[in-house]
XYZ file of C-alpha atoms in Angstrom:
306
model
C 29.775 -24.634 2.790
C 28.168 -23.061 0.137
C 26.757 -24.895 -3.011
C 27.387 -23.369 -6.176
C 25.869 -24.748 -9.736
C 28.359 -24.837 -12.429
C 27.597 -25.513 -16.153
C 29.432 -26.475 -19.600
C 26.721 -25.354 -22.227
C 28.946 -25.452 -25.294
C 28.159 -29.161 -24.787
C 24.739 -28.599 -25.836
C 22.131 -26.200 -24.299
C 20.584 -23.415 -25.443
C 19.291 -20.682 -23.317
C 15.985 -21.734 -22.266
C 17.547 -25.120 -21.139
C 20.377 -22.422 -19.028
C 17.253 -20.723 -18.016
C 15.132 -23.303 -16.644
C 18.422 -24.615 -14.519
C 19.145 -21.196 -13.254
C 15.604 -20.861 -12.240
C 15.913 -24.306 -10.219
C 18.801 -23.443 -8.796
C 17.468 -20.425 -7.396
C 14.260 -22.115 -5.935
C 16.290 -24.908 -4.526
C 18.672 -23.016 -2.682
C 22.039 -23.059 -4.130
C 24.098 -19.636 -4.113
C 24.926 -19.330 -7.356
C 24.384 -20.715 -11.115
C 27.985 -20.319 -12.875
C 28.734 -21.029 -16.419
C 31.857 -22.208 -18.574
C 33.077 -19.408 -21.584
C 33.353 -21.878 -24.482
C 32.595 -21.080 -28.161
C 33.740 -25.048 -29.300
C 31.976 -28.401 -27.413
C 34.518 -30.565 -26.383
C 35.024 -34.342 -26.796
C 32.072 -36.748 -28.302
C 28.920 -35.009 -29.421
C 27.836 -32.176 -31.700
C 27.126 -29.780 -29.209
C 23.658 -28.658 -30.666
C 22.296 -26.800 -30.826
C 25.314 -24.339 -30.578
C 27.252 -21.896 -28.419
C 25.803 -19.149 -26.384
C 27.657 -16.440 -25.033
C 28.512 -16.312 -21.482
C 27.939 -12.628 -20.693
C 24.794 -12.212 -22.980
C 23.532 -15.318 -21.212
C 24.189 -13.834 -17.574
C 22.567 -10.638 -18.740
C 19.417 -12.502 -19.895
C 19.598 -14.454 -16.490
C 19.928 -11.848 -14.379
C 16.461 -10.264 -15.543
C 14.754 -13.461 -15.055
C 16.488 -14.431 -10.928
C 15.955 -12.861 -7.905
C 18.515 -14.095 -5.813
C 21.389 -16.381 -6.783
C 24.668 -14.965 -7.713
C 25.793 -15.136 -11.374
C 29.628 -15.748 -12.966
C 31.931 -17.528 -14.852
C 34.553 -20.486 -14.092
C 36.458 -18.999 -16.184
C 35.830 -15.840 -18.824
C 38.382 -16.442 -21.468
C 40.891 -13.472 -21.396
C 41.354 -14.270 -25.378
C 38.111 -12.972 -26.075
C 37.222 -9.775 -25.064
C 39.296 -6.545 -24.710
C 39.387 -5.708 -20.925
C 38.266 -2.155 -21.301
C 34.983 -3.933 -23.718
C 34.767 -6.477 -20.741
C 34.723 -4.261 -17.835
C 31.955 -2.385 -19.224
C 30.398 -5.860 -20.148
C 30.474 -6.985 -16.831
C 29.630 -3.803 -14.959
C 26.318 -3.175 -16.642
C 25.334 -6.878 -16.126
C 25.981 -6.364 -12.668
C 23.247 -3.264 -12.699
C 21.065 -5.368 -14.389
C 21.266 -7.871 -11.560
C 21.140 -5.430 -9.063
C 24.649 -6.419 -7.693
C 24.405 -10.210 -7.783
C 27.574 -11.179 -10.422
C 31.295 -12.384 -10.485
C 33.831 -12.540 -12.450
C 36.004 -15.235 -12.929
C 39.009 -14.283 -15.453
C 41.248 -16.833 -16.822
C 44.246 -16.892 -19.689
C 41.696 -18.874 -22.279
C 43.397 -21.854 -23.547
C 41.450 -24.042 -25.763
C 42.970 -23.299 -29.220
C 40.479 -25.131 -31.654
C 37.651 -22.625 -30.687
C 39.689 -19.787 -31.447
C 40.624 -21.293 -34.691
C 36.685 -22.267 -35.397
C 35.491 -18.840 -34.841
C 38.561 -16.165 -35.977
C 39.849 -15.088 -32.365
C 43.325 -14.429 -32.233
C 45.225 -17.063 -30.373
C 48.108 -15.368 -28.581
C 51.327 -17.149 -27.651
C 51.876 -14.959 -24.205
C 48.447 -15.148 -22.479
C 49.420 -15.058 -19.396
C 51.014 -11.555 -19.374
C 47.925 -10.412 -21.021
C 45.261 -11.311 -18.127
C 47.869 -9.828 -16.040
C 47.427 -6.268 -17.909
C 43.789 -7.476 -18.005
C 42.931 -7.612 -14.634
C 44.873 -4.889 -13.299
C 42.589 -2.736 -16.391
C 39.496 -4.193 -15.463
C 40.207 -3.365 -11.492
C 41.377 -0.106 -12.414
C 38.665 1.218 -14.363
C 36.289 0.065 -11.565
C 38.262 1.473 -8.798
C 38.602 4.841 -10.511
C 36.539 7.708 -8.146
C 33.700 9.589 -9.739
C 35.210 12.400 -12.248
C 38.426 10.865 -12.928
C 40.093 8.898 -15.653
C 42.154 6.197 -15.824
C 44.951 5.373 -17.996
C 47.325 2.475 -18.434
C 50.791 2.324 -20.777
C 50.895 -1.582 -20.858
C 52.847 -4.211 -23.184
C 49.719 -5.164 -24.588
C 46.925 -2.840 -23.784
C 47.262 1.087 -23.841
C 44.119 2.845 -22.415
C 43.737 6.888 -22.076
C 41.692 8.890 -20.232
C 39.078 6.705 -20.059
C 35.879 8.013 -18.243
C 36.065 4.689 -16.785
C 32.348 3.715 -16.921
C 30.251 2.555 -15.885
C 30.382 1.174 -12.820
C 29.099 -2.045 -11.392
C 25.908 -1.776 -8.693
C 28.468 -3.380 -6.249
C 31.399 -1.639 -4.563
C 33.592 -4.432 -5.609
C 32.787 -7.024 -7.801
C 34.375 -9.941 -6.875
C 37.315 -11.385 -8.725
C 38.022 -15.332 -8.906
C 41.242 -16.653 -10.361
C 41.565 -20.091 -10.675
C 44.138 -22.776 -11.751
C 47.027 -25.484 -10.694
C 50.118 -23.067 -11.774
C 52.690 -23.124 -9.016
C 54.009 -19.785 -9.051
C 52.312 -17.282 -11.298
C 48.942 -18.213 -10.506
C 49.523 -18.181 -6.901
C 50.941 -14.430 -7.131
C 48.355 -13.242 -9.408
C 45.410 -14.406 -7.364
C 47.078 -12.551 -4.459
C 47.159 -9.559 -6.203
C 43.770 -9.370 -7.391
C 41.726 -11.908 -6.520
C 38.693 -12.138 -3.819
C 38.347 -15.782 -4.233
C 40.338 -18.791 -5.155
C 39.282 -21.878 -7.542
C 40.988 -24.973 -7.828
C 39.459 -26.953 -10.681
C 38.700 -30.836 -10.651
C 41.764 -31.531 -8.111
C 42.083 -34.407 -5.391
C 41.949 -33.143 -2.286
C 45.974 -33.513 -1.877
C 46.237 -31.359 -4.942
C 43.766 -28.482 -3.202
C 45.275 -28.201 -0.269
C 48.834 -27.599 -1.728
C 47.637 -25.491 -3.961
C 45.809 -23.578 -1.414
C 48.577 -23.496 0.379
C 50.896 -21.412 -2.384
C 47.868 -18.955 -2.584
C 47.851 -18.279 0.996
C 51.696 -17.760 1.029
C 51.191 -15.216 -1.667
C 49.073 -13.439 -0.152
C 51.277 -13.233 2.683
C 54.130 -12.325 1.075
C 52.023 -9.046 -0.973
C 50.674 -8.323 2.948
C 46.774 -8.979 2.303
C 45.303 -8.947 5.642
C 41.771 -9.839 4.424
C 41.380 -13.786 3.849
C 40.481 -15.400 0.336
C 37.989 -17.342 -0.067
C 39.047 -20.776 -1.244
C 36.537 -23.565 -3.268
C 36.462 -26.268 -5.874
C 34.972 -27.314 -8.783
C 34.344 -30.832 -9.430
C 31.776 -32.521 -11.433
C 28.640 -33.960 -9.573
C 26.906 -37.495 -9.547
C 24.783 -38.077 -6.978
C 22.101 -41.287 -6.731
C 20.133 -42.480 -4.421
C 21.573 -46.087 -5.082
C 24.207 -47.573 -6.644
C 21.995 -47.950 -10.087
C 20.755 -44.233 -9.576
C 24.891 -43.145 -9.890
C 25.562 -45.563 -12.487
C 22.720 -44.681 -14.748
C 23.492 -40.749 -14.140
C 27.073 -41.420 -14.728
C 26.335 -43.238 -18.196
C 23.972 -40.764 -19.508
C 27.407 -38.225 -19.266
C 29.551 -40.868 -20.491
C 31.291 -41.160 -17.501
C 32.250 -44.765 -15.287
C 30.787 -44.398 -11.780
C 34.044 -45.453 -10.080
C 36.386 -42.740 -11.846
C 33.520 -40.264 -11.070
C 33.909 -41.419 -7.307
C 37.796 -41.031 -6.990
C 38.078 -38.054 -9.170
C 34.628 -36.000 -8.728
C 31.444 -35.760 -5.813
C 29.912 -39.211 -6.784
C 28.036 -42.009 -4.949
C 24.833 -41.496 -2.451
C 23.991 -37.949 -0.716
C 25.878 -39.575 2.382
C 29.300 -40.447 0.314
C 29.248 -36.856 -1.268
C 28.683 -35.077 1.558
C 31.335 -36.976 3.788
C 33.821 -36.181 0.753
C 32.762 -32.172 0.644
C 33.169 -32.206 4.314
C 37.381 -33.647 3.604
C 37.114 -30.906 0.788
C 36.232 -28.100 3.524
C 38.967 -29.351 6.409
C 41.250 -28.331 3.892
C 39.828 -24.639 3.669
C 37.778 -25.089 0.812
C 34.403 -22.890 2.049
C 32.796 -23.101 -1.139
C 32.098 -25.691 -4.159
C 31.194 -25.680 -7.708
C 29.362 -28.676 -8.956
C 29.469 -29.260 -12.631
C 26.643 -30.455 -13.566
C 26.603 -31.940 -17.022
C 23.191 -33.563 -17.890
C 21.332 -30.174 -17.723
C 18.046 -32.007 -18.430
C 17.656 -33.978 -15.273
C 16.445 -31.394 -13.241
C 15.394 -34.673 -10.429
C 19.393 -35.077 -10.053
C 19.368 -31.557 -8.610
C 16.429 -31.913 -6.365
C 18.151 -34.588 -4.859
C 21.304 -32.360 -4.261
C 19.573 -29.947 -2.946
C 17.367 -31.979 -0.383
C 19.624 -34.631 0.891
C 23.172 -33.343 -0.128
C 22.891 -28.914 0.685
C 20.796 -29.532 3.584
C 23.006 -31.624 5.594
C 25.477 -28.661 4.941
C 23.622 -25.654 5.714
């Protein structure tokens, strides 16, 4: 089971705060450091000391890691052009020497668009359609050719259709609880799977559609499938309650809904997580200044599942 960090910074962190995390996750052994795309905090709080931008954050990161991979639960389709975005992610991905991921979603959180001037389109889903199949396109385009696409909502001609990423294939997650589209679009183009902040009954349906999808458009190579779900780990009961409190969470709803309680509780619950076919999970971590919490992840939670 891999261990990925995932992180909401338009709650409040800047980039040396994103940095120093990244950097611990890397020396404690997780696989990855993820981030959210959000422009707008959400709920209580002022979010201070402001956004930061996903991609210009992973570039920045992936000058100062070695090791970890590097993405996005999810990139918000809303704001970037995919031809702007391919190239965005694709020269991040040199800079990391072939370490990053892209997670794509519809975008959906309307206030931030209406905070900072993006356009706020009523049919978003058709337009990460036409985005993903430009972004794949222009990266799957050989050496000397061009690639065009005659879309509802993107036109692109000719395009040189560079540059490319340091990997052969960057891979694509697509994420979400839809029961139909989602299922067929993360057949058609996606390498992994992400199911966010569902019970495990939820998951495993869920992962179930995908996998029929992908049967039904004759993929022969297997997904991979994972979670995200907010983290709380103590080593005693105070230990979860005081970490749950400092998020404004209650320990109890963090236990049913989330990976909450001692290292033994969370790891018995990842383990019902991965009999389901989850192979991978994304802890959101949201008190980016208790760097202790993920020490103890790391030393009594990953190494039981290593």
């Amino acid at each position: 089971m891999d261990l990925r960090i995932f992180t909401e910074p338009q709650q409040g962190a800047s980039y040396e705060t994103l940095l120093t995390v990244a950097k611990a996750t890397e020396d404690l052994g997780f696989d990855a450091f993820y981030r959210s795309d959000h422009y707008l905090h959400m709920g209580s709080g002022d979010g201070l000391p402001g956004p930061t931008d996903a991609w210009i954050t992973l570039a920045g990161l992936a000058r100062e890691t070695k090791r970890i991979r590097l993405g996005t639960l999810m990139t918000a389709g809303t704001f970037r052009l995919p031809g702007v975005l391919a190239i965005q992610v694709a020269q991040v991905d040199q800079m990391s020497g072939g370490r990053v991921e892209l997670g794509l979603g519809a975008g959906w959180f309307e206030e931030e668009h209406r905070a900072y001037g993006i356009p706020f389109p009523k049919e978003k889903f058709g337009r990460l359609e036409e985005q993903l199949a430009i972004i794949t396109g222009l990266w799957g385009t050989g050496a000397g050719h061009t690639f065009s696409y005659d879309g509802t909502y993107y036109q692109l001609t000719d395009s040189p259709a560079l540059p490319k990423p340091a990997q052969a294939k960057v891979p694509v997650l697509i994420g979400g609880h839809g029961a139909t589209r989602t299922p067929r679009l993360a057949a058609q183009y996606a390498d992994e799977f992400n199911i966010p902040f569902a019970s495990i009954e939820d998951s495993e349906r869920q992962f179930g559609r995908v996998k029929e999808a992908a049967r039904k458009a004759g993929r022969t190579d297997e997904l991979v499938y994972s979670n995200a779900l907010v983290v709380c780990v103590g080593k005693d009961d105070a230990e979860v309650a005081r970490r749950a409190g400092v998020i404004g969470r209650d320990a109890a709803e963090l236990r049913a809904n989330g990976l909450a309680g001692s290292p033994a509780e969370v790891v018995d619950k990842i383990g019902r997580y991965g009999a389901i076919g989850a192979s991978r999970i994304y802890l959101q971590v949201l008190d980016l200044d208790d760097l202790d919490h993920l020490e103890l992840i790391s030393s009594q939670v990953l190494s039981q599942l290593k």
